[in-house]
XYZ file of C-alpha atoms in Angstrom:
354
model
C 30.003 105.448 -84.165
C 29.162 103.189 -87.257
C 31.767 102.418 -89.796
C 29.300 100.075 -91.813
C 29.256 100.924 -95.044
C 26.223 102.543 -96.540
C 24.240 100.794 -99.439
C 25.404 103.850 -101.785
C 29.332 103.053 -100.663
C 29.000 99.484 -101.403
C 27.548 100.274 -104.959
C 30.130 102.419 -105.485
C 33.084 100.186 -104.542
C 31.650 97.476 -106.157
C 31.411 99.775 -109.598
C 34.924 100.777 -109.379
C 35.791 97.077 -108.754
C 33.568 96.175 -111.836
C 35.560 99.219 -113.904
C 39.451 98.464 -112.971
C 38.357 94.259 -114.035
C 37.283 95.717 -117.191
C 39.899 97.952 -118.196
C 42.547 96.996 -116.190
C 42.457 93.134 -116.080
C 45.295 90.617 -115.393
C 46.465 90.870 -119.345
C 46.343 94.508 -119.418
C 48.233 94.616 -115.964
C 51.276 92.324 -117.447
C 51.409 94.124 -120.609
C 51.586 97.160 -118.394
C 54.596 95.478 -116.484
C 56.141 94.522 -120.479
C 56.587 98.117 -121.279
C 58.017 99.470 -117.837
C 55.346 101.031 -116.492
C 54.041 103.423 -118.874
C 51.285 105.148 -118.218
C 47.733 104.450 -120.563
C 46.506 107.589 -121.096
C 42.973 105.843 -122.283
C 42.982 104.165 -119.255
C 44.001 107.414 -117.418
C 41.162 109.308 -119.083
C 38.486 106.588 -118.250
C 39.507 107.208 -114.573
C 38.750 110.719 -115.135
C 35.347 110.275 -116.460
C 34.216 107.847 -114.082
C 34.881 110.636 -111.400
C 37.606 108.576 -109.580
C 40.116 112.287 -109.538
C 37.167 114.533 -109.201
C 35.457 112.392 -106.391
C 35.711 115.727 -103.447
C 35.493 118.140 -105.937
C 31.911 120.275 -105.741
C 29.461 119.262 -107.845
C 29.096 122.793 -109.077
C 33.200 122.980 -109.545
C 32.343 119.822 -112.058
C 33.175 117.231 -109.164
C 31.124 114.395 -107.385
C 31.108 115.781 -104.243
C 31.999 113.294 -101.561
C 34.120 112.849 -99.463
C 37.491 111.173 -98.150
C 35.895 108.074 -96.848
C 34.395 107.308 -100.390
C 37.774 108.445 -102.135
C 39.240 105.678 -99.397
C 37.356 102.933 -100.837
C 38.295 103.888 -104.614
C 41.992 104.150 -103.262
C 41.521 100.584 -101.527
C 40.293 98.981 -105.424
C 42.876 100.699 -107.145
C 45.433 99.008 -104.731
C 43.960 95.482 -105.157
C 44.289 95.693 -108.761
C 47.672 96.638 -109.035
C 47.002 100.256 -110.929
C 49.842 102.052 -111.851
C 50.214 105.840 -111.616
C 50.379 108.748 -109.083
C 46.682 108.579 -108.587
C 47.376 109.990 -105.410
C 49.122 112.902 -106.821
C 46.686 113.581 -109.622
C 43.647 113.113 -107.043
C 45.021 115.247 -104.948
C 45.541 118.031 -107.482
C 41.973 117.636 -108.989
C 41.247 121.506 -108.818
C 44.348 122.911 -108.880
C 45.917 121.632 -112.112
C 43.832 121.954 -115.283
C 42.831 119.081 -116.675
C 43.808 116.391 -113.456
C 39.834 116.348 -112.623
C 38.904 115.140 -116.117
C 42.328 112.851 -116.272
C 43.347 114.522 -119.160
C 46.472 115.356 -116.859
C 48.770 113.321 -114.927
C 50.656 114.847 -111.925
C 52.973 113.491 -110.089
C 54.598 114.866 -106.883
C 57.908 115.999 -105.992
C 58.793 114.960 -101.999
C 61.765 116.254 -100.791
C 64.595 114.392 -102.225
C 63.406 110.923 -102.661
C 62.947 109.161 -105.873
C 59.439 111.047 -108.193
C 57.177 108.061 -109.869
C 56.632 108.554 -113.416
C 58.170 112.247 -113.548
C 58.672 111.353 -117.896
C 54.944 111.278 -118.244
C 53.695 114.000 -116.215
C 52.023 116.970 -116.852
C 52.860 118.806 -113.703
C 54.698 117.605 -110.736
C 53.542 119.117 -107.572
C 56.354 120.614 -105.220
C 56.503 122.763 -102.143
C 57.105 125.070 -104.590
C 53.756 125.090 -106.182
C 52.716 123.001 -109.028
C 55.256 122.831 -111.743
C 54.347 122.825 -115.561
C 55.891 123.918 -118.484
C 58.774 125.605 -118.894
C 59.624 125.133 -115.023
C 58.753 121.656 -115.615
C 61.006 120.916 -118.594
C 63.975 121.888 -116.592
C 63.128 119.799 -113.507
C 62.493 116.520 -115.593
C 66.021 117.273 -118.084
C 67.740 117.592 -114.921
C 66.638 114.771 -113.065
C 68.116 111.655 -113.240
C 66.727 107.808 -113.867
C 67.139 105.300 -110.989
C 66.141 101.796 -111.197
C 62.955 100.784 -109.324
C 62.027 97.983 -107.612
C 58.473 97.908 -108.361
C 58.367 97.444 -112.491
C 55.015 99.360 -112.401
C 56.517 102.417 -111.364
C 59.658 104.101 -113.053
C 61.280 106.417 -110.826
C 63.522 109.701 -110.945
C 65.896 111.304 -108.620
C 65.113 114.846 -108.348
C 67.667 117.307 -109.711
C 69.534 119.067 -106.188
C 68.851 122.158 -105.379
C 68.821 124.881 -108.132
C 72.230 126.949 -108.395
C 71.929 130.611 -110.287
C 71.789 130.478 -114.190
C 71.858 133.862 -115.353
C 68.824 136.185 -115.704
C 65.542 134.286 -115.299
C 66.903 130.906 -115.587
C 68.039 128.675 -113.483
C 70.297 125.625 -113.407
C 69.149 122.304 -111.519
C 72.319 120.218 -112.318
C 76.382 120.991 -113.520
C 76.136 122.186 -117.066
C 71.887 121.906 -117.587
C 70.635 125.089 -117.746
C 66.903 125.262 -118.985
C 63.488 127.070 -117.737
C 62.373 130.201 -115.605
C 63.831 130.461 -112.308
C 61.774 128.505 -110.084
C 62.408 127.701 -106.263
C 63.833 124.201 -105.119
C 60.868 122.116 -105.708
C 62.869 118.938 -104.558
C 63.779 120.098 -101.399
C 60.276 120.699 -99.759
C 57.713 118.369 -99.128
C 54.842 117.649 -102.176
C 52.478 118.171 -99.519
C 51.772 120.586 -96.508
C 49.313 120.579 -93.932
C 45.934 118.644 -94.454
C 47.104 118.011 -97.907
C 50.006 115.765 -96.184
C 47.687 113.363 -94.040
C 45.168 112.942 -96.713
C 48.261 111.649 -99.289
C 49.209 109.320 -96.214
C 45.423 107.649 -95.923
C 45.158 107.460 -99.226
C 48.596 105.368 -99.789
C 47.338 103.167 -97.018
C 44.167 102.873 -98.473
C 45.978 101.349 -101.624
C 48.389 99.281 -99.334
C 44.782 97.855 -97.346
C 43.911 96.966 -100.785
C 46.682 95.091 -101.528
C 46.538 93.382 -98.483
C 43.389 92.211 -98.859
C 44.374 90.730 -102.399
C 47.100 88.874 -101.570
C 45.179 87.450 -98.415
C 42.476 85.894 -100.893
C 45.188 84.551 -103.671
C 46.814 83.117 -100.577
C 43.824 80.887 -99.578
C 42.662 80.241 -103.512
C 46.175 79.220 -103.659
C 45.999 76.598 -100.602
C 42.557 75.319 -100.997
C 43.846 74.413 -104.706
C 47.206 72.831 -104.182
C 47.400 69.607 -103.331
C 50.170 67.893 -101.576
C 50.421 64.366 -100.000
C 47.217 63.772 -101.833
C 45.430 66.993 -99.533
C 45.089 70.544 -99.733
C 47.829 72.672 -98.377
C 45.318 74.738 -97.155
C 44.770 71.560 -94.338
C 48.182 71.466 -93.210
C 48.588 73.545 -90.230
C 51.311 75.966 -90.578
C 49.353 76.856 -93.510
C 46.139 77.744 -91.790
C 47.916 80.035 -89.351
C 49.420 81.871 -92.334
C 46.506 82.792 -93.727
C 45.231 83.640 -90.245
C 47.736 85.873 -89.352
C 47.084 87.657 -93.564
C 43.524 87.873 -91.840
C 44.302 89.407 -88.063
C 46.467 92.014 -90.353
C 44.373 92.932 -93.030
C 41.052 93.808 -90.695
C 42.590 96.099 -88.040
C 44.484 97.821 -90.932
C 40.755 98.342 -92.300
C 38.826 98.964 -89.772
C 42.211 101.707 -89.224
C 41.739 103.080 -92.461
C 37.956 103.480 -92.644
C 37.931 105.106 -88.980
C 40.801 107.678 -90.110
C 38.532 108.437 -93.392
C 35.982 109.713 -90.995
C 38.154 111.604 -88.061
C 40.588 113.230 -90.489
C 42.994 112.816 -87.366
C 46.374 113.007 -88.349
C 47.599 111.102 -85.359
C 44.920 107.974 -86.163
C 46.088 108.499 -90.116
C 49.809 107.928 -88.918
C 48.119 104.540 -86.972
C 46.421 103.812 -90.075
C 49.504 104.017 -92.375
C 51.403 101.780 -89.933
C 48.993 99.171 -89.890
C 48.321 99.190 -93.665
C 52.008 98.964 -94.583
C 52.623 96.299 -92.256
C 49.754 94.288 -93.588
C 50.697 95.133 -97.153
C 54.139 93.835 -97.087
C 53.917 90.790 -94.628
C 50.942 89.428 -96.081
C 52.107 89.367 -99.578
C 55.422 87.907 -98.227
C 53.176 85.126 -96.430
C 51.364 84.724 -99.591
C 54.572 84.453 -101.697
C 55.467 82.091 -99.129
C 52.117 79.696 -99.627
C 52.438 79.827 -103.023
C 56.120 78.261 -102.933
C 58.614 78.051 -105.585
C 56.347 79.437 -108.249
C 55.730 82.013 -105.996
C 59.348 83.343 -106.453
C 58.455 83.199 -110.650
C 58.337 85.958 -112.664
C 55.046 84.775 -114.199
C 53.218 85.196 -110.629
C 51.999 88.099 -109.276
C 52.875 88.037 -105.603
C 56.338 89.027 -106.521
C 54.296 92.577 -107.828
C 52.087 93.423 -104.965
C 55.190 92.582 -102.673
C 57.386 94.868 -104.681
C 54.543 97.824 -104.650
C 54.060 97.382 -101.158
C 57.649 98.260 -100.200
C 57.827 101.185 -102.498
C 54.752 102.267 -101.295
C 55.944 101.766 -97.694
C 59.515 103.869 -98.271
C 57.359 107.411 -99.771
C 54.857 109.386 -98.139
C 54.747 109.039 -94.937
C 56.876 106.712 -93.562
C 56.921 104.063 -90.800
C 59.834 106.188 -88.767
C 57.842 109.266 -89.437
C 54.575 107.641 -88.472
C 55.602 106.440 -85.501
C 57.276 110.208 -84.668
C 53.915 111.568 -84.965
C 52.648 108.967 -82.862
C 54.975 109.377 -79.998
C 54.906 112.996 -79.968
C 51.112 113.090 -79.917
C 51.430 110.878 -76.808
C 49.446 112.826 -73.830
C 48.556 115.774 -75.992
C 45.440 116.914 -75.079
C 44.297 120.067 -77.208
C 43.071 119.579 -80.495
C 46.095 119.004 -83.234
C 46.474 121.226 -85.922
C 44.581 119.060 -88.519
C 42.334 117.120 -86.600
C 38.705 116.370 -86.667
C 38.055 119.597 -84.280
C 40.823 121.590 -86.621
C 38.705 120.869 -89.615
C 35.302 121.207 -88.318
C 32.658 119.129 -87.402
C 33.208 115.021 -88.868
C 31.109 112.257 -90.074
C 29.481 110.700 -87.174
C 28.971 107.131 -89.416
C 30.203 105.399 -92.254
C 26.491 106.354 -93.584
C 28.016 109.707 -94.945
C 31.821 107.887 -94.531
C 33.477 104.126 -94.448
């Protein structure tokens, strides 16, 4: 099996690369972090038109048509650059929510009971329920309560607990709010079931490999530029095996990644999600660690890919759940609900996949 990329997946990483530095720069990313996270809804719709929501879509449904290990690599740019948004959400409900192909919608998602990103801005949120949207929508978001975030990228929510009865029709999601159609208890279930769950999961990973690899190359721009004791840091030793180790994390997590794009496993996805996050948070900690005191600053950016990495790394699928999957998968020999033979026939290369 080949997981080199093909010369059409390289041009199309490298666009998406050329894209987010064009319209989402370092300036634009700060003044992004200045106003809390709020979404760019310009920037939102210039995702849209350059397909990056509509990627899987048919091309006679008004998609691209490709696949998840293309959608991996746009995933694995958007992490490097920082973007803000629930671009998994709103990729994920490209065809099922009017206007999240074009990016003329954003949708978030609603999982279980932990924290929603950017629930303010959205146009729908999707739940176990269904996809929420007006009136149904309105009552979640009134109901749901602010929570500070670590990551200043991403404002969260607390979903509202589950819905109590509210007279005819309506329905109550908190003491005394009252608002909406009745709807079912969207913050109880999952955001995603079935296929829909593992293919959230790569893509978050995908985004964490990104980051990964980002902090791994400010690391070493960082230490071949410092001096100290009249040398590079980037000489010293201890050093050297730090950005080694950013190195020996960041490949396996890709060469996880890219292979789980292809297989659709869920059980290689779960392997893929553990490897990513780990990369994701201990190499920007290694690179906040290179970069020393200044690292710590408000003014650098390590402190923001760290801070994404660990919210990534606590939603979706998590490293406790991952490694459940793993374990119970352990000596299971017919073909998982999910899985390459569940779905039909796979990719044999990165030709067609990363």
């Amino acid at each position: 099996m080949d997981f080199q990329l093909s010369d059409d997946q390289r041009a199309l990483r490298s666009g998406m690369r050329d894209l987010l530095s064009a319209v989402f720069d370092r300036d634009r990313m700060r003044a992004a972090v200045e106003r809390g996270g709020a979404l760019d809804r310009a920037l939102w719709r210039e995702l849209g038109a350059a397909g990056f929501f509509a990627l899987r879509l048919p091309e006679e449904d008004g998609g691209v048509g490709l696949g998840l290990p293309e959608a991996v690599l746009l995933f694995e740019e958007a992490g490097r650059a920082l973007l803000p948004g629930p671009l998994v959400a709103t990729h994920l409900a490209a065809g099922r929510v009017k206007g999240a192909a074009e990016g003329a919608a954003v949708v978030t998602a609603a999982d279980g009971d932990r924290p929603v990103a950017h629930l303010a801005e959205a146009d729908a949120v999707l739940a176990g329920s269904g996809p929420l949207d007006g009136e149904a929508l309105r009552a979640f978001v009134a109901a749901a309560r602010p929570v500070r975030s670590m990551d200043p990228l991403t404002p969260l929510h607390l979903p509202p607990p589950e819905p109590v009865a509210g007279g005819p029709g309506r329905v109550a999601f908190a003491p005394g709010r009252v608002a909406g159609p009745a709807v079912s208890a969207p913050g109880r279930a999952p955001a995603y079931a079935g296929r829909l769950r593992y293919e959230a999961a790569l893509l978050s990973a995908a985004e964490q490999l990104g980051s990964a690899a980002r902090t791994t190359e400010m690391a070493v721009q960082h230490a071949r530029e410092r001096q100290q004791f009249g040398a590079p840091i980037g000489s010293f030793q201890a050093v050297k095996h730090l950005c080694a180790d950013m190195l020996a994390r960041t490949e396996p997590a890709r060469a996880a990644v890219y292979a789980a794009a292809v297989t659709g496993d869920p059980l290689e996805i779960a392997a893929a999600e553990l490897l990513a996050d780990e990369a994701a948070v201990r190499n920007a900690r290694d690179c906040l660690q290179i970069h020393g005191g200044m690292g710590f600053t408000w003014e650098a950016d390590v402190h923001l890919h760290l801070k994404r990495a660990w919210l990534r790394a606590a939603t979706g699928l998590t490293a406790a759940e991952a490694e459940e999957e793993l374990a119970a998968g352990l000596g299971a020999s017919p073909p998982r609900s999910g899985s390459s033979a569940a779905y039909g026939p796979g990719r044999s290369q990165a030709g067609g996949g990363a």
